[in-house]
Amino acid sequence: MYDKYNEYDDDIKKLVDKMARKKDVPFLKGKIEIWAAAVIHALGSINELQYERQQILDKEEVKIRILSILKTDRSLTNKEIRQLTEMNQKQVQRLIKELELDGVKIVGKGARTKYIYSP
């Protein structure tokens, strides 16, 4: 179980060192276990925010790639987009709904549905 947190060791030491530079060191009062848990929680929260930010960038990157392919006068199917993006069928449909504002049109229905760029 401890191995899971080894990646935080250096970050924890840096954060505690920075806190220790203050005149009134906050962790001299209270239980050290509480302060240790707070530091680990804070670092975990920062990592979670970075992960969410990366997911957002990845979605925007997917939109740009799909648009660039469609702008070459090529159509794409839901299946082709799923293969490119590792999204599921519903995620691709939602993505295309977002891209409709950028000129992507849906042609056909069902399994023969194609997505084209039409500004």
PDB file of C-alpha atoms in Angstrom:
ATOM      1  CA  MET A   1       0.000   0.000   0.000  1.00  0.00           C
ATOM      2  CA  TYR A   2       2.849   2.396   0.767  1.00  0.00           C
ATOM      3  CA  ASP A   3       4.242   1.944  -2.760  1.00  0.00           C
ATOM      4  CA  LYS A   4       1.140   3.657  -4.094  1.00  0.00           C
ATOM      5  CA  TYR A   5       2.161   6.889  -2.336  1.00  0.00           C
ATOM      6  CA  ASN A   6       5.889   6.804  -3.152  1.00  0.00           C
ATOM      7  CA  GLU A   7       5.262   9.171  -6.053  1.00  0.00           C
ATOM      8  CA  TYR A   8       4.208  11.832  -3.530  1.00  0.00           C
ATOM      9  CA  ASP A   9       7.362  11.593  -1.363  1.00  0.00           C
ATOM     10  CA  ASP A  10       9.331  14.381  -3.067  1.00  0.00           C
ATOM     11  CA  ASP A  11       6.293  16.631  -3.409  1.00  0.00           C
ATOM     12  CA  ILE A  12       5.395  16.166   0.263  1.00  0.00           C
ATOM     13  CA  LYS A  13       8.922  17.045   1.355  1.00  0.00           C
ATOM     14  CA  LYS A  14       8.928  20.188  -0.817  1.00  0.00           C
ATOM     15  CA  LEU A  15       5.537  21.327   0.487  1.00  0.00           C
ATOM     16  CA  VAL A  16       6.455  20.751   4.144  1.00  0.00           C
ATOM     17  CA  ASP A  17       9.793  22.561   3.628  1.00  0.00           C
ATOM     18  CA  LYS A  18       7.981  25.567   2.162  1.00  0.00           C
ATOM     19  CA  MET A  19       5.503  25.607   5.026  1.00  0.00           C
ATOM     20  CA  ALA A  20       8.370  25.352   7.544  1.00  0.00           C
ATOM     21  CA  ARG A  21       9.912  28.591   6.220  1.00  0.00           C
ATOM     22  CA  LYS A  22       7.040  30.641   7.664  1.00  0.00           C
ATOM     23  CA  LYS A  23       7.451  32.446  10.987  1.00  0.00           C
ATOM     24  CA  ASP A  24       4.478  30.679  12.512  1.00  0.00           C
ATOM     25  CA  VAL A  25       4.736  27.083  11.386  1.00  0.00           C
ATOM     26  CA  PRO A  26       1.138  25.836  11.222  1.00  0.00           C
ATOM     27  CA  PHE A  27       1.881  22.150  11.790  1.00  0.00           C
ATOM     28  CA  LEU A  28       3.446  22.669  15.241  1.00  0.00           C
ATOM     29  CA  LYS A  29      -0.103  22.869  16.599  1.00  0.00           C
ATOM     30  CA  GLY A  30      -2.451  19.941  16.330  1.00  0.00           C
ATOM     31  CA  LYS A  31      -1.867  16.298  15.462  1.00  0.00           C
ATOM     32  CA  ILE A  32       0.891  15.556  12.982  1.00  0.00           C
ATOM     33  CA  GLU A  33      -1.284  12.825  11.419  1.00  0.00           C
ATOM     34  CA  ILE A  34      -3.914  15.419  10.510  1.00  0.00           C
ATOM     35  CA  TRP A  35      -1.308  17.645   8.879  1.00  0.00           C
ATOM     36  CA  ALA A  36       0.179  14.685   6.990  1.00  0.00           C
ATOM     37  CA  ALA A  37      -3.259  13.702   5.705  1.00  0.00           C
ATOM     38  CA  ALA A  38      -3.944  17.324   4.690  1.00  0.00           C
ATOM     39  CA  VAL A  39      -0.711  17.510   2.691  1.00  0.00           C
ATOM     40  CA  ILE A  40      -1.425  14.220   0.905  1.00  0.00           C
ATOM     41  CA  HIS A  41      -5.005  15.321   0.207  1.00  0.00           C
ATOM     42  CA  ALA A  42      -3.843  18.682  -1.181  1.00  0.00           C
ATOM     43  CA  LEU A  43      -1.319  17.062  -3.510  1.00  0.00           C
ATOM     44  CA  GLY A  44      -3.865  14.461  -4.635  1.00  0.00           C
ATOM     45  CA  SER A  45      -6.375  17.219  -5.400  1.00  0.00           C
ATOM     46  CA  ILE A  46      -3.816  19.079  -7.506  1.00  0.00           C
ATOM     47  CA  ASN A  47      -3.061  15.912  -9.484  1.00  0.00           C
ATOM     48  CA  GLU A  48      -6.795  15.327 -10.017  1.00  0.00           C
ATOM     49  CA  LEU A  49      -7.218  18.868 -11.376  1.00  0.00           C
ATOM     50  CA  GLN A  50      -4.323  18.334 -13.772  1.00  0.00           C
ATOM     51  CA  TYR A  51      -5.904  15.066 -14.939  1.00  0.00           C
ATOM     52  CA  GLU A  52      -9.255  16.782 -15.601  1.00  0.00           C
ATOM     53  CA  ARG A  53      -7.500  19.592 -17.479  1.00  0.00           C
ATOM     54  CA  GLN A  54      -5.738  16.987 -19.644  1.00  0.00           C
ATOM     55  CA  GLN A  55      -9.061  15.317 -20.467  1.00  0.00           C
ATOM     56  CA  ILE A  56     -10.502  18.653 -21.589  1.00  0.00           C
ATOM     57  CA  LEU A  57      -7.518  19.272 -23.838  1.00  0.00           C
ATOM     58  CA  ASP A  58      -7.849  15.805 -25.283  1.00  0.00           C
ATOM     59  CA  LYS A  59     -11.493  16.452 -26.209  1.00  0.00           C
ATOM     60  CA  GLU A  60     -10.546  19.691 -27.941  1.00  0.00           C
ATOM     61  CA  GLU A  61      -7.716  17.899 -29.723  1.00  0.00           C
ATOM     62  CA  VAL A  62     -10.192  15.261 -30.951  1.00  0.00           C
ATOM     63  CA  LYS A  63     -12.491  17.995 -32.290  1.00  0.00           C
ATOM     64  CA  ILE A  64      -9.616  19.606 -34.190  1.00  0.00           C
ATOM     65  CA  ARG A  65      -8.524  16.281 -35.687  1.00  0.00           C
ATOM     66  CA  ILE A  66     -12.046  15.360 -36.791  1.00  0.00           C
ATOM     67  CA  LEU A  67     -12.573  18.799 -38.322  1.00  0.00           C
ATOM     68  CA  SER A  68      -9.251  18.678 -40.153  1.00  0.00           C
ATOM     69  CA  ILE A  69     -10.114  15.274 -41.647  1.00  0.00           C
ATOM     70  CA  LEU A  70     -13.596  16.409 -42.672  1.00  0.00           C
ATOM     71  CA  LYS A  71     -12.228  19.618 -44.252  1.00  0.00           C
ATOM     72  CA  THR A  72     -10.264  17.513 -46.760  1.00  0.00           C
ATOM     73  CA  ASP A  73     -13.576  16.711 -48.519  1.00  0.00           C
ATOM     74  CA  ARG A  74     -13.670  13.308 -46.870  1.00  0.00           C
ATOM     75  CA  SER A  75     -16.638  11.932 -44.933  1.00  0.00           C
ATOM     76  CA  LEU A  76     -16.380   9.909 -41.736  1.00  0.00           C
ATOM     77  CA  THR A  77     -18.672   7.346 -40.147  1.00  0.00           C
ATOM     78  CA  ASN A  78     -19.344   6.900 -36.456  1.00  0.00           C
ATOM     79  CA  LYS A  79     -17.287   3.698 -36.530  1.00  0.00           C
ATOM     80  CA  GLU A  80     -14.285   5.439 -38.102  1.00  0.00           C
ATOM     81  CA  ILE A  81     -14.384   8.202 -35.497  1.00  0.00           C
ATOM     82  CA  ARG A  82     -14.626   5.594 -32.725  1.00  0.00           C
ATOM     83  CA  GLN A  83     -11.529   3.876 -34.099  1.00  0.00           C
ATOM     84  CA  LEU A  84      -9.637   7.197 -34.185  1.00  0.00           C
ATOM     85  CA  THR A  85     -10.704   8.433 -30.769  1.00  0.00           C
ATOM     86  CA  GLU A  86     -11.454   5.344 -28.655  1.00  0.00           C
ATOM     87  CA  MET A  87     -14.835   6.910 -27.814  1.00  0.00           C
ATOM     88  CA  ASN A  88     -18.065   4.948 -27.685  1.00  0.00           C
ATOM     89  CA  GLN A  89     -20.988   5.421 -30.067  1.00  0.00           C
ATOM     90  CA  LYS A  90     -22.903   7.885 -27.861  1.00  0.00           C
ATOM     91  CA  GLN A  91     -19.776   9.951 -27.158  1.00  0.00           C
ATOM     92  CA  VAL A  92     -19.177  10.320 -30.905  1.00  0.00           C
ATOM     93  CA  GLN A  93     -22.785  11.403 -31.425  1.00  0.00           C
ATOM     94  CA  ARG A  94     -22.432  14.069 -28.707  1.00  0.00           C
ATOM     95  CA  LEU A  95     -19.127  15.199 -30.215  1.00  0.00           C
ATOM     96  CA  ILE A  96     -20.720  15.598 -33.649  1.00  0.00           C
ATOM     97  CA  LYS A  97     -23.603  17.579 -32.115  1.00  0.00           C
ATOM     98  CA  GLU A  98     -20.977  19.979 -30.707  1.00  0.00           C
ATOM     99  CA  LEU A  99     -19.223  20.130 -34.092  1.00  0.00           C
ATOM    100  CA  GLU A 100     -22.439  21.014 -35.941  1.00  0.00           C
ATOM    101  CA  LEU A 101     -21.822  24.627 -34.906  1.00  0.00           C
ATOM    102  CA  ASP A 102     -18.489  24.403 -36.762  1.00  0.00           C
ATOM    103  CA  GLY A 103     -20.067  23.220 -40.015  1.00  0.00           C
ATOM    104  CA  VAL A 104     -20.254  19.446 -39.608  1.00  0.00           C
ATOM    105  CA  LYS A 105     -23.406  17.978 -41.158  1.00  0.00           C
ATOM    106  CA  ILE A 106     -25.035  14.603 -40.558  1.00  0.00           C
ATOM    107  CA  VAL A 107     -26.000  12.764 -43.757  1.00  0.00           C
ATOM    108  CA  GLY A 108     -28.151   9.638 -43.635  1.00  0.00           C
ATOM    109  CA  LYS A 109     -29.504   7.588 -40.762  1.00  0.00           C
ATOM    110  CA  GLY A 110     -28.564   4.451 -38.884  1.00  0.00           C
ATOM    111  CA  ALA A 111     -25.488   2.452 -39.827  1.00  0.00           C
ATOM    112  CA  ARG A 112     -25.066   4.433 -43.073  1.00  0.00           C
ATOM    113  CA  THR A 113     -24.794   7.799 -41.338  1.00  0.00           C
ATOM    114  CA  LYS A 114     -21.858   9.852 -42.520  1.00  0.00           C
ATOM    115  CA  TYR A 115     -20.475  13.103 -41.210  1.00  0.00           C
ATOM    116  CA  ILE A 116     -19.313  15.738 -43.689  1.00  0.00           C
ATOM    117  CA  TYR A 117     -17.961  19.264 -43.470  1.00  0.00           C
ATOM    118  CA  SER A 118     -20.182  21.855 -45.089  1.00  0.00           C
ATOM    119  CA  PRO A 119     -19.403  25.447 -44.069  1.00  0.00           C
TER     120      PRO A 119
END
